[in-house]
Amino acid sequence: MAKLILAINPGSTSTKISVYEDKKEVFTKTLRHTNEELAPYKNVIEQLDFRKGTIKAALEENNIPLNSLDVIVGRGGLVKPIPSGVYQVNDAMINDIKSGKNGEHASNLGAIIAKDLAAEVGNIPALIADPVVVDELAPVARIAGHPEFQRISIFHALNQKAIAKLYAKEHGKRYEDLNIIVAHLGGGVSVGIHNHGKVVDVNDALNGEGPFSPERSGGLPAAQIVNMCFGGKYTEAEIRKMISGKGGVVAYLGTNSFQDVENGVAAGDPKATLISDAFAYQLCKEIGAMATVVDGKVDAIIITGGIAYNKPLMEQIKSKVSFIAPVEIYAGEDEMGALAGNGLAVLTGEEQVKEY
């Protein structure tokens, strides 16, 4: 009998929900939240009842009773660093999220909403899968260059893992038998080396590592950052925004849309062309660096995310890195499908639930 899966993905001003019948999407909706609606809440956790109510109303309006669900999978937020996998939402996870000790983000609500809704139904699992803090770094990859610093793992784990496993399946191979470089190109950019099933190295896609992106600076010259921090011109908050939120393409061109960049390149805009070329240049350098982690023995390079729809840019990247390994393009991202797929894998026994 087909299984019904609810996937929940809270964003800063929206909550996306999808219902799958096994692998088939039967309902999806993005619930938009206005600034006026969110204004009364001091932080993300206070939005819990409001967001939960909008989800229940949307399901009811579309004749999807809560008690018809077999599993609920929420987007994993800023929990403690954990290995890749599917996790039961338990009290320890909820306590860590509510404490905010690992950071505050709308995605933190995914686990709590899943647990609350599952409790209303009764005996069904509430899960998260591959949150952004998935940490499988090799010990050598953690060394940052000074004992007061340590490299950390924050990346698009959900989409990277799902796409890498999809590639393996489509080629009749096991994900655990391959070395794959996956580059996720979205609002942030993460480039990870999947070494026999583990992402043993990846740039911190949120806090200033790797290539720049539409909204993030990537790696910046350290001495210049120090000068800026103590120069008195900018506040700490302003500098943090330069790194994440107002860095990268938006800082150079005033837009965070790579479609605008592509349009500028097509129109012959020299500045847009330079930034597009620099984006490709930095991305390819990062891909090349990841290849060295596995001594150049790379089975495939996968480019995914929204920017991967840019065909001229993809051809430019292919021309630079295809000497390393075949390049495959999986444009876009399917976080909802990935969440639901992990829920189904648990129900069918293909995936074992881990304890947080």
mmCIF file of C-alpha atoms in Angstrom:
data_model
loop_
_atom_site.group_PDB
_atom_site.id
_atom_site.type_symbol
_atom_site.label_atom_id
_atom_site.label_comp_id
_atom_site.label_asym_id
_atom_site.label_seq_id
_atom_site.Cartn_x
_atom_site.Cartn_y
_atom_site.Cartn_z
ATOM 1 C CA MET A 1 0.000 0.000 0.000
ATOM 2 C CA ALA A 2 1.325 3.465 -0.930
ATOM 3 C CA LYS A 3 2.822 5.563 1.862
ATOM 4 C CA LEU A 4 1.873 9.212 2.406
ATOM 5 C CA ILE A 5 4.758 11.498 3.370
ATOM 6 C CA LEU A 6 4.640 15.145 4.466
ATOM 7 C CA ALA A 7 7.792 17.219 3.896
ATOM 8 C CA ILE A 8 8.173 20.586 5.650
ATOM 9 C CA ASN A 9 10.771 23.212 4.705
ATOM 10 C CA PRO A 10 10.569 26.507 6.657
ATOM 11 C CA GLY A 11 12.321 29.528 5.141
ATOM 12 C CA SER A 12 12.752 33.043 6.487
ATOM 13 C CA THR A 13 9.474 34.365 5.022
ATOM 14 C CA SER A 14 7.768 31.198 3.799
ATOM 15 C CA THR A 15 7.058 27.588 4.680
ATOM 16 C CA LYS A 16 7.044 25.093 1.829
ATOM 17 C CA ILE A 17 5.092 21.863 2.286
ATOM 18 C CA SER A 18 4.782 18.873 -0.016
ATOM 19 C CA VAL A 19 2.874 15.622 0.250
ATOM 20 C CA TYR A 20 4.185 12.567 -1.583
ATOM 21 C CA GLU A 21 2.488 9.257 -2.241
ATOM 22 C CA ASP A 22 5.578 7.069 -2.263
ATOM 23 C CA LYS A 23 7.767 8.850 -4.853
ATOM 24 C CA LYS A 24 4.939 10.797 -6.507
ATOM 25 C CA GLU A 25 4.282 14.385 -5.473
ATOM 26 C CA VAL A 26 0.534 14.828 -4.973
ATOM 27 C CA PHE A 27 0.456 18.264 -3.346
ATOM 28 C CA THR A 28 2.841 21.153 -2.813
ATOM 29 C CA LYS A 29 2.364 24.701 -1.620
ATOM 30 C CA THR A 30 4.547 27.589 -0.527
ATOM 31 C CA LEU A 31 2.927 29.394 2.387
ATOM 32 C CA ARG A 32 4.068 33.033 2.267
ATOM 33 C CA HIS A 33 4.459 34.958 5.521
ATOM 34 C CA THR A 34 4.340 38.751 5.392
ATOM 35 C CA ASN A 35 6.527 41.007 7.504
ATOM 36 C CA GLU A 36 3.377 42.133 9.307
ATOM 37 C CA GLU A 37 2.498 38.535 10.206
ATOM 38 C CA LEU A 38 5.987 37.803 11.539
ATOM 39 C CA ALA A 39 6.526 41.153 13.283
ATOM 40 C CA PRO A 40 4.944 40.130 16.635
ATOM 41 C CA TYR A 41 7.487 37.338 17.131
ATOM 42 C CA LYS A 42 10.836 38.154 18.711
ATOM 43 C CA ASN A 43 12.597 35.121 17.262
ATOM 44 C CA VAL A 44 12.087 32.099 15.028
ATOM 45 C CA ILE A 45 11.004 29.734 17.814
ATOM 46 C CA GLU A 46 8.158 32.059 18.785
ATOM 47 C CA GLN A 47 6.747 31.583 15.252
ATOM 48 C CA LEU A 48 6.101 27.885 15.931
ATOM 49 C CA ASP A 49 2.359 27.938 16.582
ATOM 50 C CA PHE A 50 1.725 30.437 13.786
ATOM 51 C CA ARG A 51 3.571 28.394 11.163
ATOM 52 C CA LYS A 52 2.122 25.114 12.405
ATOM 53 C CA GLY A 53 -1.343 26.590 12.094
ATOM 54 C CA THR A 54 -0.793 27.656 8.482
ATOM 55 C CA ILE A 55 0.376 24.136 7.604
ATOM 56 C CA LYS A 56 -2.632 22.473 9.212
ATOM 57 C CA ALA A 57 -4.989 24.896 7.476
ATOM 58 C CA ALA A 58 -3.390 24.248 4.077
ATOM 59 C CA LEU A 59 -3.647 20.479 4.505
ATOM 60 C CA GLU A 60 -7.256 20.745 5.634
ATOM 61 C CA GLU A 61 -8.170 22.995 2.687
ATOM 62 C CA ASN A 62 -6.752 20.382 0.324
ATOM 63 C CA ASN A 63 -8.462 17.422 1.995
ATOM 64 C CA ILE A 64 -5.307 15.854 3.399
ATOM 65 C CA PRO A 65 -6.100 14.724 6.964
ATOM 66 C CA LEU A 66 -3.170 14.530 9.358
ATOM 67 C CA ASN A 67 -4.171 10.976 10.302
ATOM 68 C CA SER A 68 -3.677 9.867 6.680
ATOM 69 C CA LEU A 69 0.078 10.510 6.918
ATOM 70 C CA ASP A 70 2.633 7.748 7.462
ATOM 71 C CA VAL A 71 5.674 9.910 8.222
ATOM 72 C CA ILE A 72 6.585 13.602 8.564
ATOM 73 C CA VAL A 73 10.052 14.848 7.551
ATOM 74 C CA GLY A 74 11.171 18.355 8.512
ATOM 75 C CA ARG A 75 14.079 20.347 7.141
ATOM 76 C CA GLY A 76 16.974 19.916 9.521
ATOM 77 C CA GLY A 77 18.294 23.160 10.953
ATOM 78 C CA LEU A 78 21.302 24.256 12.980
ATOM 79 C CA VAL A 79 21.613 21.259 15.269
ATOM 80 C CA LYS A 80 24.965 20.020 16.518
ATOM 81 C CA PRO A 81 27.350 18.629 13.854
ATOM 82 C CA ILE A 82 26.202 15.099 12.933
ATOM 83 C CA PRO A 83 27.040 12.455 10.314
ATOM 84 C CA SER A 84 24.835 12.203 7.238
ATOM 85 C CA GLY A 85 21.584 10.304 7.623
ATOM 86 C CA VAL A 86 17.969 10.348 8.754
ATOM 87 C CA TYR A 87 17.335 11.185 12.406
ATOM 88 C CA GLN A 88 14.333 10.715 14.672
ATOM 89 C CA VAL A 89 13.342 14.030 16.205
ATOM 90 C CA ASN A 90 13.842 13.528 19.939
ATOM 91 C CA ASP A 91 13.895 15.688 23.058
ATOM 92 C CA ALA A 92 17.671 16.211 22.894
ATOM 93 C CA MET A 93 17.351 17.644 19.375
ATOM 94 C CA ILE A 94 14.444 19.862 20.342
ATOM 95 C CA ASN A 95 16.329 21.168 23.385
ATOM 96 C CA ASP A 96 19.409 21.997 21.283
ATOM 97 C CA ILE A 97 17.284 23.830 18.711
ATOM 98 C CA LYS A 98 15.294 25.819 21.271
ATOM 99 C CA SER A 99 18.455 26.829 23.129
ATOM 100 C CA GLY A 100 19.795 28.477 19.969
ATOM 101 C CA LYS A 101 23.332 27.487 20.944
ATOM 102 C CA ASN A 102 24.150 26.365 17.395
ATOM 103 C CA GLY A 103 22.528 29.395 15.764
ATOM 104 C CA GLU A 104 19.072 30.603 14.814
ATOM 105 C CA HIS A 105 17.509 29.953 11.407
ATOM 106 C CA ALA A 106 13.972 29.377 10.165
ATOM 107 C CA SER A 107 14.907 25.805 9.205
ATOM 108 C CA ASN A 108 15.203 25.063 12.946
ATOM 109 C CA LEU A 109 11.402 24.961 13.019
ATOM 110 C CA GLY A 110 11.254 21.973 10.647
ATOM 111 C CA ALA A 111 12.082 19.413 13.318
ATOM 112 C CA ILE A 112 9.805 20.914 15.968
ATOM 113 C CA ILE A 113 6.801 21.212 13.647
ATOM 114 C CA ALA A 114 7.330 17.629 12.429
ATOM 115 C CA LYS A 115 7.380 16.333 16.002
ATOM 116 C CA ASP A 116 4.312 18.312 17.064
ATOM 117 C CA LEU A 117 2.218 17.244 14.065
ATOM 118 C CA ALA A 118 3.314 13.612 14.388
ATOM 119 C CA ALA A 119 2.264 13.678 18.041
ATOM 120 C CA GLU A 120 -1.217 14.827 17.001
ATOM 121 C CA VAL A 121 -1.497 11.842 14.656
ATOM 122 C CA GLY A 122 -0.083 9.288 17.047
ATOM 123 C CA ASN A 123 2.269 6.484 16.160
ATOM 124 C CA ILE A 124 4.111 7.900 13.108
ATOM 125 C CA PRO A 125 7.765 8.951 12.831
ATOM 126 C CA ALA A 126 8.931 12.575 12.920
ATOM 127 C CA LEU A 127 12.271 12.862 11.140
ATOM 128 C CA ILE A 128 14.922 15.205 9.773
ATOM 129 C CA ALA A 129 17.418 14.312 7.040
ATOM 130 C CA ASP A 130 20.873 15.641 6.173
ATOM 131 C CA PRO A 131 20.774 19.101 7.801
ATOM 132 C CA VAL A 132 23.251 21.776 6.726
ATOM 133 C CA VAL A 133 25.563 20.882 9.617
ATOM 134 C CA VAL A 134 26.270 17.334 8.411
ATOM 135 C CA ASP A 135 29.900 16.799 9.394
ATOM 136 C CA GLU A 136 32.014 14.029 7.870
ATOM 137 C CA LEU A 137 35.253 16.008 7.533
ATOM 138 C CA ALA A 138 38.505 14.105 7.663
ATOM 139 C CA PRO A 139 40.697 15.144 10.628
ATOM 140 C CA VAL A 140 43.261 16.728 8.299
ATOM 141 C CA ALA A 141 40.529 18.855 6.698
ATOM 142 C CA ARG A 142 39.684 20.498 10.036
ATOM 143 C CA ILE A 143 43.086 22.150 10.375
ATOM 144 C CA ALA A 144 42.672 25.854 9.602
ATOM 145 C CA GLY A 145 46.221 27.126 10.100
ATOM 146 C CA HIS A 146 46.140 28.225 13.748
ATOM 147 C CA PRO A 147 45.037 26.267 16.847
ATOM 148 C CA GLU A 148 42.535 29.007 17.773
ATOM 149 C CA PHE A 149 40.658 28.281 14.542
ATOM 150 C CA GLN A 150 39.040 25.184 13.063
ATOM 151 C CA ARG A 151 37.422 24.553 9.687
ATOM 152 C CA ILE A 152 33.785 23.509 10.030
ATOM 153 C CA SER A 153 31.246 21.793 7.818
ATOM 154 C CA ILE A 154 28.195 23.838 6.763
ATOM 155 C CA PHE A 155 26.918 23.071 3.286
ATOM 156 C CA HIS A 156 23.946 22.014 1.154
ATOM 157 C CA ALA A 157 24.087 18.487 2.543
ATOM 158 C CA LEU A 158 20.511 17.488 1.696
ATOM 159 C CA ASN A 159 20.753 18.313 -2.002
ATOM 160 C CA GLN A 160 24.395 17.250 -2.399
ATOM 161 C CA LYS A 161 23.745 13.817 -0.903
ATOM 162 C CA ALA A 162 20.496 13.294 -2.842
ATOM 163 C CA ILE A 163 22.049 14.252 -6.191
ATOM 164 C CA ALA A 164 25.183 12.165 -5.634
ATOM 165 C CA LYS A 165 23.072 9.107 -4.765
ATOM 166 C CA LEU A 166 20.817 9.752 -7.777
ATOM 167 C CA TYR A 167 23.858 9.915 -10.064
ATOM 168 C CA ALA A 168 25.157 6.628 -8.673
ATOM 169 C CA LYS A 169 21.773 4.944 -9.118
ATOM 170 C CA GLU A 170 21.388 6.191 -12.681
ATOM 171 C CA HIS A 171 24.814 4.763 -13.530
ATOM 172 C CA GLY A 172 24.175 1.407 -11.874
ATOM 173 C CA LYS A 173 26.718 1.981 -9.121
ATOM 174 C CA ARG A 174 26.790 2.316 -5.351
ATOM 175 C CA TYR A 175 27.266 5.811 -3.941
ATOM 176 C CA GLU A 176 29.663 4.302 -1.398
ATOM 177 C CA ASP A 177 31.947 3.016 -4.174
ATOM 178 C CA LEU A 178 32.484 6.374 -5.896
ATOM 179 C CA ASN A 179 34.509 9.559 -5.570
ATOM 180 C CA ILE A 180 32.263 12.441 -6.645
ATOM 181 C CA ILE A 181 32.758 16.187 -6.514
ATOM 182 C CA VAL A 182 29.420 17.972 -6.088
ATOM 183 C CA ALA A 183 29.124 21.732 -6.572
ATOM 184 C CA HIS A 184 25.840 23.254 -5.403
ATOM 185 C CA LEU A 185 25.286 26.689 -6.943
ATOM 186 C CA GLY A 186 22.496 28.647 -5.278
ATOM 187 C CA GLY A 187 22.269 31.663 -2.979
ATOM 188 C CA GLY A 188 25.341 30.074 -1.428
ATOM 189 C CA VAL A 189 27.932 27.853 -3.102
ATOM 190 C CA SER A 190 29.283 24.628 -1.620
ATOM 191 C CA VAL A 191 31.790 22.285 -3.246
ATOM 192 C CA GLY A 192 32.225 18.917 -1.559
ATOM 193 C CA ILE A 193 34.261 15.806 -2.268
ATOM 194 C CA HIS A 194 32.197 12.672 -1.612
ATOM 195 C CA ASN A 195 34.787 10.000 -0.897
ATOM 196 C CA HIS A 196 33.124 6.562 -0.812
ATOM 197 C CA GLY A 197 29.942 7.857 0.807
ATOM 198 C CA LYS A 198 31.362 10.588 3.044
ATOM 199 C CA VAL A 199 31.897 14.292 2.394
ATOM 200 C CA VAL A 200 35.435 14.387 3.741
ATOM 201 C CA ASP A 201 36.044 17.995 2.715
ATOM 202 C CA VAL A 202 33.755 20.888 1.778
ATOM 203 C CA ASN A 203 33.902 24.669 2.017
ATOM 204 C CA ASP A 204 31.849 26.379 4.725
ATOM 205 C CA ALA A 205 29.167 27.778 2.431
ATOM 206 C CA LEU A 206 27.793 30.234 4.989
ATOM 207 C CA ASN A 207 30.643 31.849 6.871
ATOM 208 C CA GLY A 208 33.264 32.921 4.355
ATOM 209 C CA GLU A 209 35.003 30.044 2.600
ATOM 210 C CA GLY A 210 35.331 28.962 -0.999
ATOM 211 C CA PRO A 211 33.918 30.724 -4.087
ATOM 212 C CA PHE A 212 31.735 33.802 -3.819
ATOM 213 C CA SER A 213 28.045 33.400 -4.581
ATOM 214 C CA PRO A 214 25.035 35.620 -5.323
ATOM 215 C CA GLU A 215 24.838 36.725 -1.665
ATOM 216 C CA ARG A 216 28.042 35.526 0.031
ATOM 217 C CA SER A 217 31.614 36.684 -0.239
ATOM 218 C CA GLY A 218 33.342 33.320 -0.023
ATOM 219 C CA GLY A 219 36.951 33.537 1.133
ATOM 220 C CA LEU A 220 38.253 37.075 1.736
ATOM 221 C CA PRO A 221 41.845 38.292 2.365
ATOM 222 C CA ALA A 222 42.337 37.845 6.113
ATOM 223 C CA ALA A 223 44.551 40.904 6.732
ATOM 224 C CA GLN A 224 42.091 43.170 4.925
ATOM 225 C CA ILE A 225 39.252 41.826 7.074
ATOM 226 C CA VAL A 226 41.262 42.594 10.227
ATOM 227 C CA ASN A 227 41.898 46.147 9.012
ATOM 228 C CA MET A 228 38.212 46.606 8.280
ATOM 229 C CA CYS A 229 37.155 45.213 11.662
ATOM 230 C CA PHE A 230 39.350 47.670 13.548
ATOM 231 C CA GLY A 231 39.172 50.603 11.138
ATOM 232 C CA GLY A 232 36.095 52.106 12.763
ATOM 233 C CA LYS A 233 34.188 52.549 9.505
ATOM 234 C CA TYR A 234 31.910 49.498 9.797
ATOM 235 C CA THR A 235 30.070 47.808 12.653
ATOM 236 C CA GLU A 236 30.418 44.103 13.403
ATOM 237 C CA ALA A 237 26.921 43.504 11.985
ATOM 238 C CA GLU A 238 27.803 45.304 8.744
ATOM 239 C CA ILE A 239 30.952 43.237 8.264
ATOM 240 C CA ARG A 240 29.073 40.016 8.942
ATOM 241 C CA LYS A 241 26.558 41.046 6.270
ATOM 242 C CA MET A 242 29.433 41.571 3.824
ATOM 243 C CA ILE A 243 30.380 37.952 4.382
ATOM 244 C CA SER A 244 26.863 36.517 4.213
ATOM 245 C CA GLY A 245 23.808 38.349 2.908
ATOM 246 C CA LYS A 246 25.317 41.342 1.110
ATOM 247 C CA GLY A 247 28.515 39.863 -0.297
ATOM 248 C CA GLY A 248 29.379 38.310 -3.639
ATOM 249 C CA VAL A 249 27.381 39.179 -6.748
ATOM 250 C CA VAL A 250 24.943 41.513 -4.967
ATOM 251 C CA ALA A 251 27.863 43.605 -3.673
ATOM 252 C CA TYR A 252 29.432 43.911 -7.128
ATOM 253 C CA LEU A 253 26.338 44.287 -9.305
ATOM 254 C CA GLY A 254 23.467 45.224 -7.002
ATOM 255 C CA THR A 255 21.500 42.059 -7.759
ATOM 256 C CA ASN A 256 21.422 38.601 -6.205
ATOM 257 C CA SER A 257 19.882 37.093 -9.347
ATOM 258 C CA PHE A 258 22.295 35.189 -11.537
ATOM 259 C CA GLN A 259 19.710 35.519 -14.309
ATOM 260 C CA ASP A 260 20.424 39.260 -14.215
ATOM 261 C CA VAL A 261 24.135 38.496 -14.503
ATOM 262 C CA GLU A 262 23.477 36.201 -17.453
ATOM 263 C CA ASN A 263 21.377 38.904 -19.124
ATOM 264 C CA GLY A 264 24.190 41.400 -18.601
ATOM 265 C CA VAL A 265 26.733 39.047 -20.150
ATOM 266 C CA ALA A 266 24.448 38.493 -23.152
ATOM 267 C CA ALA A 267 24.078 42.265 -23.561
ATOM 268 C CA GLY A 268 27.849 42.753 -23.546
ATOM 269 C CA ASP A 269 28.084 44.422 -20.121
ATOM 270 C CA PRO A 270 31.819 44.250 -19.269
ATOM 271 C CA LYS A 271 31.300 44.339 -15.484
ATOM 272 C CA ALA A 272 28.710 41.540 -15.548
ATOM 273 C CA THR A 273 31.044 39.532 -17.791
ATOM 274 C CA LEU A 274 33.979 40.019 -15.426
ATOM 275 C CA ILE A 275 31.964 38.923 -12.378
ATOM 276 C CA SER A 276 30.538 35.912 -14.227
ATOM 277 C CA ASP A 277 34.046 34.929 -15.352
ATOM 278 C CA ALA A 278 35.372 35.387 -11.803
ATOM 279 C CA PHE A 279 32.560 33.217 -10.440
ATOM 280 C CA ALA A 280 33.457 30.418 -12.877
ATOM 281 C CA TYR A 281 37.165 30.905 -12.143
ATOM 282 C CA GLN A 282 36.766 30.588 -8.359
ATOM 283 C CA LEU A 283 34.374 27.652 -8.669
ATOM 284 C CA CYS A 284 36.734 25.739 -10.936
ATOM 285 C CA LYS A 285 39.675 26.394 -8.597
ATOM 286 C CA GLU A 286 37.645 24.911 -5.732
ATOM 287 C CA ILE A 287 36.694 21.870 -7.822
ATOM 288 C CA GLY A 288 40.349 21.365 -8.717
ATOM 289 C CA ALA A 289 41.339 21.618 -5.059
ATOM 290 C CA MET A 290 38.796 18.966 -4.075
ATOM 291 C CA ALA A 291 40.186 16.625 -6.735
ATOM 292 C CA THR A 292 43.533 16.602 -4.930
ATOM 293 C CA VAL A 293 41.873 15.235 -1.779
ATOM 294 C CA VAL A 294 41.398 11.881 -3.544
ATOM 295 C CA ASP A 295 44.669 12.031 -5.511
ATOM 296 C CA GLY A 296 42.827 12.987 -8.692
ATOM 297 C CA LYS A 297 40.822 9.748 -8.704
ATOM 298 C CA VAL A 298 37.442 11.387 -9.346
ATOM 299 C CA ASP A 299 34.606 9.417 -10.952
ATOM 300 C CA ALA A 300 32.373 12.405 -11.713
ATOM 301 C CA ILE A 301 31.885 16.128 -11.166
ATOM 302 C CA ILE A 302 28.259 17.112 -10.582
ATOM 303 C CA ILE A 303 26.985 20.683 -10.879
ATOM 304 C CA THR A 304 23.599 21.336 -9.286
ATOM 305 C CA GLY A 305 21.487 24.195 -7.920
ATOM 306 C CA GLY A 306 19.596 27.024 -9.601
ATOM 307 C CA ILE A 307 22.614 28.625 -11.301
ATOM 308 C CA ALA A 308 23.210 25.344 -13.154
ATOM 309 C CA TYR A 309 20.385 26.373 -15.538
ATOM 310 C CA ASN A 310 22.840 28.898 -17.031
ATOM 311 C CA LYS A 311 24.020 26.892 -20.051
ATOM 312 C CA PRO A 312 26.828 29.200 -21.275
ATOM 313 C CA LEU A 313 28.271 29.273 -17.755
ATOM 314 C CA MET A 314 28.051 25.484 -17.495
ATOM 315 C CA GLU A 315 29.937 25.102 -20.774
ATOM 316 C CA GLN A 316 32.599 27.492 -19.480
ATOM 317 C CA ILE A 317 32.990 25.430 -16.297
ATOM 318 C CA LYS A 318 33.046 22.140 -18.216
ATOM 319 C CA SER A 319 35.863 23.413 -20.423
ATOM 320 C CA LYS A 320 37.986 24.106 -17.339
ATOM 321 C CA VAL A 321 37.419 20.971 -15.238
ATOM 322 C CA SER A 322 36.404 18.130 -17.574
ATOM 323 C CA PHE A 323 40.051 17.008 -17.704
ATOM 324 C CA ILE A 324 39.560 15.872 -14.090
ATOM 325 C CA ALA A 325 36.427 13.744 -14.634
ATOM 326 C CA PRO A 326 33.191 13.710 -16.648
ATOM 327 C CA VAL A 327 30.921 16.639 -15.745
ATOM 328 C CA GLU A 328 27.190 16.057 -15.194
ATOM 329 C CA ILE A 329 24.652 18.871 -14.834
ATOM 330 C CA TYR A 330 21.638 18.406 -12.539
ATOM 331 C CA ALA A 331 20.090 21.876 -12.715
ATOM 332 C CA GLY A 332 17.866 23.068 -9.895
ATOM 333 C CA GLU A 333 17.362 21.505 -6.516
ATOM 334 C CA ASP A 334 14.659 19.256 -5.148
ATOM 335 C CA GLU A 335 14.821 19.593 -1.392
ATOM 336 C CA MET A 336 11.196 18.551 -0.944
ATOM 337 C CA GLY A 337 11.694 15.409 -3.021
ATOM 338 C CA ALA A 338 14.887 14.668 -1.098
ATOM 339 C CA LEU A 339 13.131 15.037 2.258
ATOM 340 C CA ALA A 340 10.229 12.843 1.159
ATOM 341 C CA GLY A 341 12.596 10.293 -0.377
ATOM 342 C CA ASN A 342 14.426 9.937 2.921
ATOM 343 C CA GLY A 343 11.111 9.449 4.720
ATOM 344 C CA LEU A 344 10.089 6.739 2.262
ATOM 345 C CA ALA A 345 13.480 5.047 2.602
ATOM 346 C CA VAL A 346 12.885 4.747 6.356
ATOM 347 C CA LEU A 347 9.396 3.296 5.867
ATOM 348 C CA THR A 348 10.675 0.704 3.371
ATOM 349 C CA GLY A 349 13.692 -0.239 5.476
ATOM 350 C CA GLU A 350 16.166 1.048 2.901
ATOM 351 C CA GLU A 351 17.449 3.620 5.415
ATOM 352 C CA GLN A 352 17.961 3.119 9.142
ATOM 353 C CA VAL A 353 16.922 5.878 11.529
ATOM 354 C CA LYS A 354 19.778 7.337 13.579
ATOM 355 C CA GLU A 355 19.652 8.562 17.164
ATOM 356 C CA TYR A 356 20.524 12.211 17.779
#
